[in-house]
């Protein structure tokens, strides 16, 4: 049975004086215990909004959520604020994109870890401090005992992201959501944080939803990948299938825009043309049509459905022919 | 924290040094010099010359300055031209009254301002918020003396609830210890005197509190709204902390930083408001001394008052810096 089951999730932002904006539309996917699932797409495709909706962290006013999110038989979307707070941090942990702004600047790192242990694991402040030092040790912070009494500004971005990971994993959640956890970091640090994350989740058998705009990150980490475009899932496949035979022109484009080491010298990278702002509404046709090399008349007039196709899910009228795909080995 | 405090204290020394130079120069720049200022415009040249000799005004300016500095450091500010009493004596008699009024007003402004600003932010855009915003607009716009007269009219003339003016009922015979009437009664056990002093204090304190209250409400509201949208508050929510902990530990603590700066600035501004309030309520404090000194050009007294105001201002800002450092660890290292 799935640990998390998302069915037909929709998020519409409504504000007075502006047109309602559909950020997430009909998103369905599931996560098995211990599994790592990727959520990939360009910035603005609705990845963060999806994750915030799962966690119940969207603003209470102005965001209309529909569909269903089942976590171990509990429907999360109808829980009260209090019930949600009992589960957040305990069963579901989250790591955010910007470690510099995601820690409270005026309280110690120690308190920011112990407060979650006291809240969910019923520890005393003293017990929690011992545990907190162990957690910091596990995420690779040197001299953890001393760190407890230090403040966030005394640490680099990478160190702060380690602290945030320690906080998110403090209560051994069954599911961890990481929303672009390395985007704000230097490249060398990115790799360290990614390997730390993957080590920790496999050690503790924690399920992970890895949100990123970087297919390279997904390649090394995820069992299953969901590609999002314009608030909808356009392709879902097991990692190998996706990299060996991507079928959606958008996924295909993403893969081709990754620099490859063994590409012939001078061969230009081929970025996807245009930008998200060129989208058309999903109601009119395929949102990707204006940027799609395969687009035909039907793409401009008929919204494609998400359909099973050759062991994967695909939302496309004119998928990429199988022979054209980039191979994973080439990455 | 201790090192921070000591460093800030030491930093205040040069500030006060510069201030003493300014005040010294000010008296020397008056038309005709200090002797004319003290003797009046109609003084004969002979008398001015004699005065210059007595005051050592013929000495080099540096010598004069250090003599001046030496005197003020020993608390000698000269004698008031109006009463002939030492300025130090006059000021130390009146200062407790103004201190009591200012502290009471600031206490009220903070006590009600921060919670109201916080509540307005929580109920943003709804009735409670709008009502608060309107109230603070009125609070800032209504002149202190007008509010003073209004309060007096309502609570003394119409309702006969509170005394109209003064610091103490004439029939009450109390002992002066600190000169702060509400405190003295407690110290000597004369509780009826304290009660009476508090009744006298309420209206002027409320009148004086109106502006800092309104400003504190607005800054608190804006600051809470700001902090509520911060990433670390979302992190706190993602940890499943209770709403109370999120609000107190994560939102409010950060939101108080700009508020503490505001409190410092408002305390400085409070003194000008105190002069007006003291006049409306016949509160014999520094305001009365200042008003007389300006009208009658009592330079020694003015000089003493200016130095006192400056020292208080520096001290208040020192306290603000220290409280800032208590809340925000990032300030301590600087
Ligand atoms: N609170 C909000 N109010 C209105 N629109 C929002 C809000 N949060 C996100 N959006 C919009 O939803 C879309 C998806 O955003 P997001 O999920 O953050 O994208 P990403 O895939 O980069 O994480 C964007 O167009 C963004 O402008
Ligand atoms: Mg995002």
XYZ file of C-alpha atoms in Angstrom, chain B:
334
model
C 26.906 40.493 26.254
C 28.879 42.194 29.028
C 31.639 43.064 26.604
C 29.078 44.501 24.214
C 27.605 46.659 26.980
C 30.981 47.968 28.096
C 31.969 48.753 24.528
C 28.739 50.669 23.913
C 29.233 52.591 27.157
C 32.731 53.594 26.068
C 31.375 54.618 22.692
C 29.025 57.041 24.436
C 31.982 58.988 25.870
C 33.090 60.665 22.637
C 29.472 61.498 21.827
C 29.089 63.302 25.125
C 32.461 65.011 24.611
C 31.342 66.430 21.264
C 28.085 67.528 22.863
C 29.910 69.438 25.566
C 31.912 71.263 22.862
C 28.700 72.197 21.036
C 27.060 73.550 24.152
C 30.239 75.427 25.067
C 30.474 76.959 21.587
C 26.793 77.860 21.566
C 27.116 80.124 24.605
C 30.221 81.739 23.172
C 28.551 82.422 19.832
C 25.707 84.425 21.326
C 25.621 88.061 20.177
C 27.970 90.049 22.402
C 29.311 86.922 24.042
C 28.322 85.292 27.309
C 28.827 88.408 29.411
C 26.267 90.370 27.408
C 24.001 87.368 27.441
C 24.165 87.212 31.193
C 23.957 90.937 31.874
C 21.399 91.819 29.221
C 21.621 94.020 26.122
C 21.623 97.273 28.044
C 24.731 96.550 30.096
C 27.424 99.211 29.918
C 30.748 98.280 28.270
C 32.465 98.666 31.636
C 30.230 96.116 33.292
C 30.709 93.736 30.379
C 34.483 94.092 30.661
C 34.337 93.496 34.385
C 32.196 90.427 33.860
C 34.596 89.097 31.233
C 37.428 89.399 33.717
C 35.479 87.680 36.483
C 34.416 84.836 34.204
C 37.859 84.417 32.720
C 36.539 85.166 29.258
C 39.792 86.871 28.328
C 41.705 83.594 28.642
C 42.504 81.442 25.570
C 39.450 79.545 24.327
C 40.959 76.112 25.058
C 41.627 77.040 28.646
C 38.090 78.330 28.894
C 36.719 75.068 27.496
C 38.549 72.840 29.928
C 37.495 75.059 32.810
C 33.907 74.709 31.555
C 34.314 70.938 31.229
C 35.783 70.705 34.715
C 32.836 72.596 36.156
C 30.117 70.563 34.469
C 31.865 67.328 35.412
C 31.646 68.385 39.057
C 27.980 69.271 38.573
C 28.454 73.031 38.593
C 26.244 74.597 35.933
C 26.222 78.078 37.382
C 23.275 79.891 38.878
C 19.922 80.552 37.290
C 19.441 84.187 36.311
C 15.767 84.012 37.295
C 15.989 82.560 40.780
C 19.667 82.906 41.571
C 19.698 79.257 42.699
C 22.272 76.791 41.360
C 20.979 75.269 38.102
C 21.993 71.824 39.321
C 19.670 72.202 42.296
C 16.723 73.400 40.205
C 17.142 70.652 37.682
C 17.523 67.856 40.179
C 14.377 69.090 41.887
C 12.312 69.094 38.674
C 13.862 66.140 36.860
C 12.128 63.375 38.874
C 8.737 64.858 37.972
C 9.459 64.752 34.251
C 11.087 61.344 34.548
C 8.008 59.972 36.289
C 5.686 61.383 33.646
C 7.800 60.180 30.728
C 8.350 56.700 32.100
C 4.641 56.333 32.874
C 3.718 57.484 29.362
C 6.233 55.189 27.676
C 5.106 52.323 29.888
C 1.493 52.818 28.778
C 2.500 53.223 25.138
C 4.489 49.967 25.143
C 2.056 48.029 27.329
C -0.880 48.727 25.026
C 0.930 49.489 21.776
C 2.676 46.162 21.183
C -0.365 43.912 21.856
C -2.631 46.152 19.784
C -0.206 46.221 16.883
C 0.116 42.463 17.114
C -3.647 41.905 17.181
C -4.144 44.257 14.232
C -1.651 42.213 12.227
C -3.312 38.927 13.153
C -6.704 40.240 12.039
C -5.311 42.017 9.017
C -7.921 43.633 6.792
C -10.761 42.839 9.143
C -12.722 45.136 11.442
C -10.326 44.973 14.403
C -7.405 45.886 12.165
C -9.200 48.767 10.461
C -10.389 50.124 13.804
C -6.829 50.043 15.125
C -5.403 51.790 12.102
C -7.983 54.583 12.373
C -7.348 54.957 16.106
C -3.622 55.343 15.585
C -4.152 57.870 12.799
C -6.166 59.948 15.240
C -3.533 59.372 17.918
C -0.803 60.830 15.749
C -2.882 63.675 14.346
C -4.390 65.120 17.536
C -2.057 67.645 19.209
C -0.975 66.649 22.712
C -2.329 69.779 24.385
C -5.708 69.375 22.699
C -5.952 65.791 23.894
C -4.845 66.980 27.336
C -7.622 69.542 27.570
C -10.140 67.040 26.247
C -9.172 64.420 28.834
C -9.281 67.023 31.570
C -12.705 68.162 30.473
C -14.172 64.649 30.349
C -12.588 63.083 33.425
C -12.499 66.021 35.801
C -15.203 68.474 34.822
C -17.851 66.055 33.516
C -17.197 62.921 35.516
C -15.233 64.273 38.482
C -13.172 61.107 38.498
C -9.632 62.408 38.440
C -7.799 65.496 39.681
C -7.369 68.175 36.985
C -3.763 69.182 37.566
C -0.690 69.142 39.764
C 1.208 66.161 41.077
C -0.297 65.791 44.514
C -3.262 66.936 46.551
C -2.287 69.924 48.743
C -3.824 68.224 51.769
C -1.504 65.274 51.500
C 1.651 65.670 53.500
C 4.306 63.378 52.119
C 8.038 62.948 52.495
C 10.287 63.558 49.517
C 12.823 60.796 48.953
C 13.489 60.454 45.250
C 11.109 63.172 44.085
C 9.153 60.570 42.139
C 5.843 60.950 43.943
C 4.411 57.513 43.215
C 7.608 55.839 44.361
C 8.184 57.941 47.481
C 4.888 56.883 49.015
C 5.865 53.240 48.602
C 9.310 53.826 50.082
C 8.044 55.637 53.160
C 4.899 53.565 53.623
C 2.622 56.533 52.889
C 0.404 54.535 50.544
C -2.323 57.159 50.405
C 0.259 59.522 48.922
C 1.168 56.978 46.251
C -2.478 56.414 45.400
C -3.066 60.140 45.175
C 0.028 60.615 43.013
C -1.123 57.865 40.666
C -4.506 59.517 40.230
C -2.718 62.728 39.317
C -0.429 60.888 36.947
C -3.059 59.092 34.856
C -4.346 61.903 32.638
C -1.029 63.572 31.778
C 0.548 60.165 31.152
C -2.276 59.155 28.812
C -2.055 62.462 26.945
C 1.700 62.153 26.569
C 1.476 58.471 25.589
C -0.843 59.049 22.643
C 1.802 59.654 19.981
C 4.358 57.000 20.984
C 1.461 54.571 21.440
C 0.181 55.188 17.936
C 3.640 54.895 16.430
C 4.411 51.677 18.322
C 1.107 50.125 17.210
C 1.832 50.891 13.576
C 5.432 49.694 13.633
C 4.486 46.498 15.494
C 1.703 45.764 13.026
C 3.887 46.323 9.978
C 6.737 44.370 11.481
C 4.597 41.350 12.440
C 3.106 41.240 8.944
C 6.595 41.354 7.528
C 7.972 38.573 9.696
C 4.907 36.341 9.180
C 5.901 35.968 5.543
C 9.503 34.997 6.308
C 10.859 31.611 5.287
C 11.854 30.670 8.825
C 8.243 31.020 9.975
C 7.266 28.537 7.282
C 10.026 26.257 8.573
C 8.619 26.578 12.086
C 5.171 25.657 10.769
C 6.599 22.708 8.838
C 7.984 21.375 12.128
C 4.459 21.126 13.494
C 5.139 23.489 16.398
C 1.996 24.759 18.080
C 0.648 28.094 16.879
C 1.550 29.660 20.222
C 5.211 28.685 19.919
C 5.384 29.795 16.298
C 3.892 33.152 17.199
C 5.871 33.847 20.325
C 9.264 32.364 19.581
C 9.468 32.834 15.848
C 7.233 35.731 14.813
C 7.086 38.090 17.772
C 10.735 37.916 18.777
C 11.865 38.924 15.331
C 9.093 41.469 14.948
C 10.215 43.284 18.113
C 13.545 44.362 16.618
C 12.266 47.406 14.715
C 9.879 48.109 17.585
C 12.729 48.514 20.062
C 14.416 51.054 17.792
C 11.145 52.960 17.589
C 10.771 52.967 21.351
C 14.183 54.606 21.666
C 13.429 57.303 19.129
C 10.030 57.989 20.662
C 11.532 58.309 24.125
C 13.763 61.046 22.774
C 10.799 62.821 21.213
C 8.793 62.375 24.388
C 10.629 65.299 25.980
C 9.148 67.871 23.634
C 5.711 66.394 24.279
C 6.398 66.482 27.997
C 6.888 70.246 27.938
C 3.392 70.747 26.462
C 1.765 68.165 28.679
C 3.334 69.620 31.801
C 1.879 72.992 30.887
C -1.660 71.650 30.426
C -1.585 69.759 33.708
C 0.529 72.224 35.730
C 3.088 69.452 36.229
C 6.039 71.281 37.783
C 8.790 69.498 35.888
C 11.568 70.369 33.485
C 8.989 71.731 31.045
C 8.202 74.598 33.376
C 11.889 75.322 33.907
C 12.523 75.233 30.188
C 9.629 77.493 29.319
C 10.727 80.155 31.826
C 14.347 79.880 30.752
C 13.489 80.448 27.108
C 11.154 83.357 27.813
C 13.595 85.121 30.120
C 16.787 84.096 28.335
C 18.189 82.342 31.369
C 21.311 80.999 29.630
C 22.917 79.088 32.482
C 19.700 77.216 33.069
C 19.165 76.554 29.344
C 22.693 75.230 29.104
C 22.088 72.868 32.016
C 18.806 71.639 30.532
C 20.278 71.058 27.090
C 23.108 69.011 28.560
C 20.664 67.013 30.637
C 18.407 66.273 27.656
C 21.432 65.247 25.626
C 22.704 62.891 28.319
C 19.265 61.315 28.716
C 19.009 60.858 24.953
C 22.398 59.162 24.787
C 21.499 56.906 27.715
C 18.162 55.904 26.197
C 19.824 54.977 22.942
C 22.375 52.979 24.858
C 19.549 51.030 26.479
C 17.943 50.477 23.082
C 21.209 49.149 21.651
C 21.583 46.782 24.567
C 18.023 45.511 24.293
C 18.554 45.067 20.570
C 21.613 42.975 21.252
C 19.665 40.884 23.752
C 17.091 40.044 21.072
C 19.394 39.780 18.066
C 22.638 37.789 18.300
C 23.853 39.219 15.000
C 24.298 42.634 16.613
C 26.521 41.348 19.423
C 29.443 40.439 17.220
C 29.601 43.788 15.474
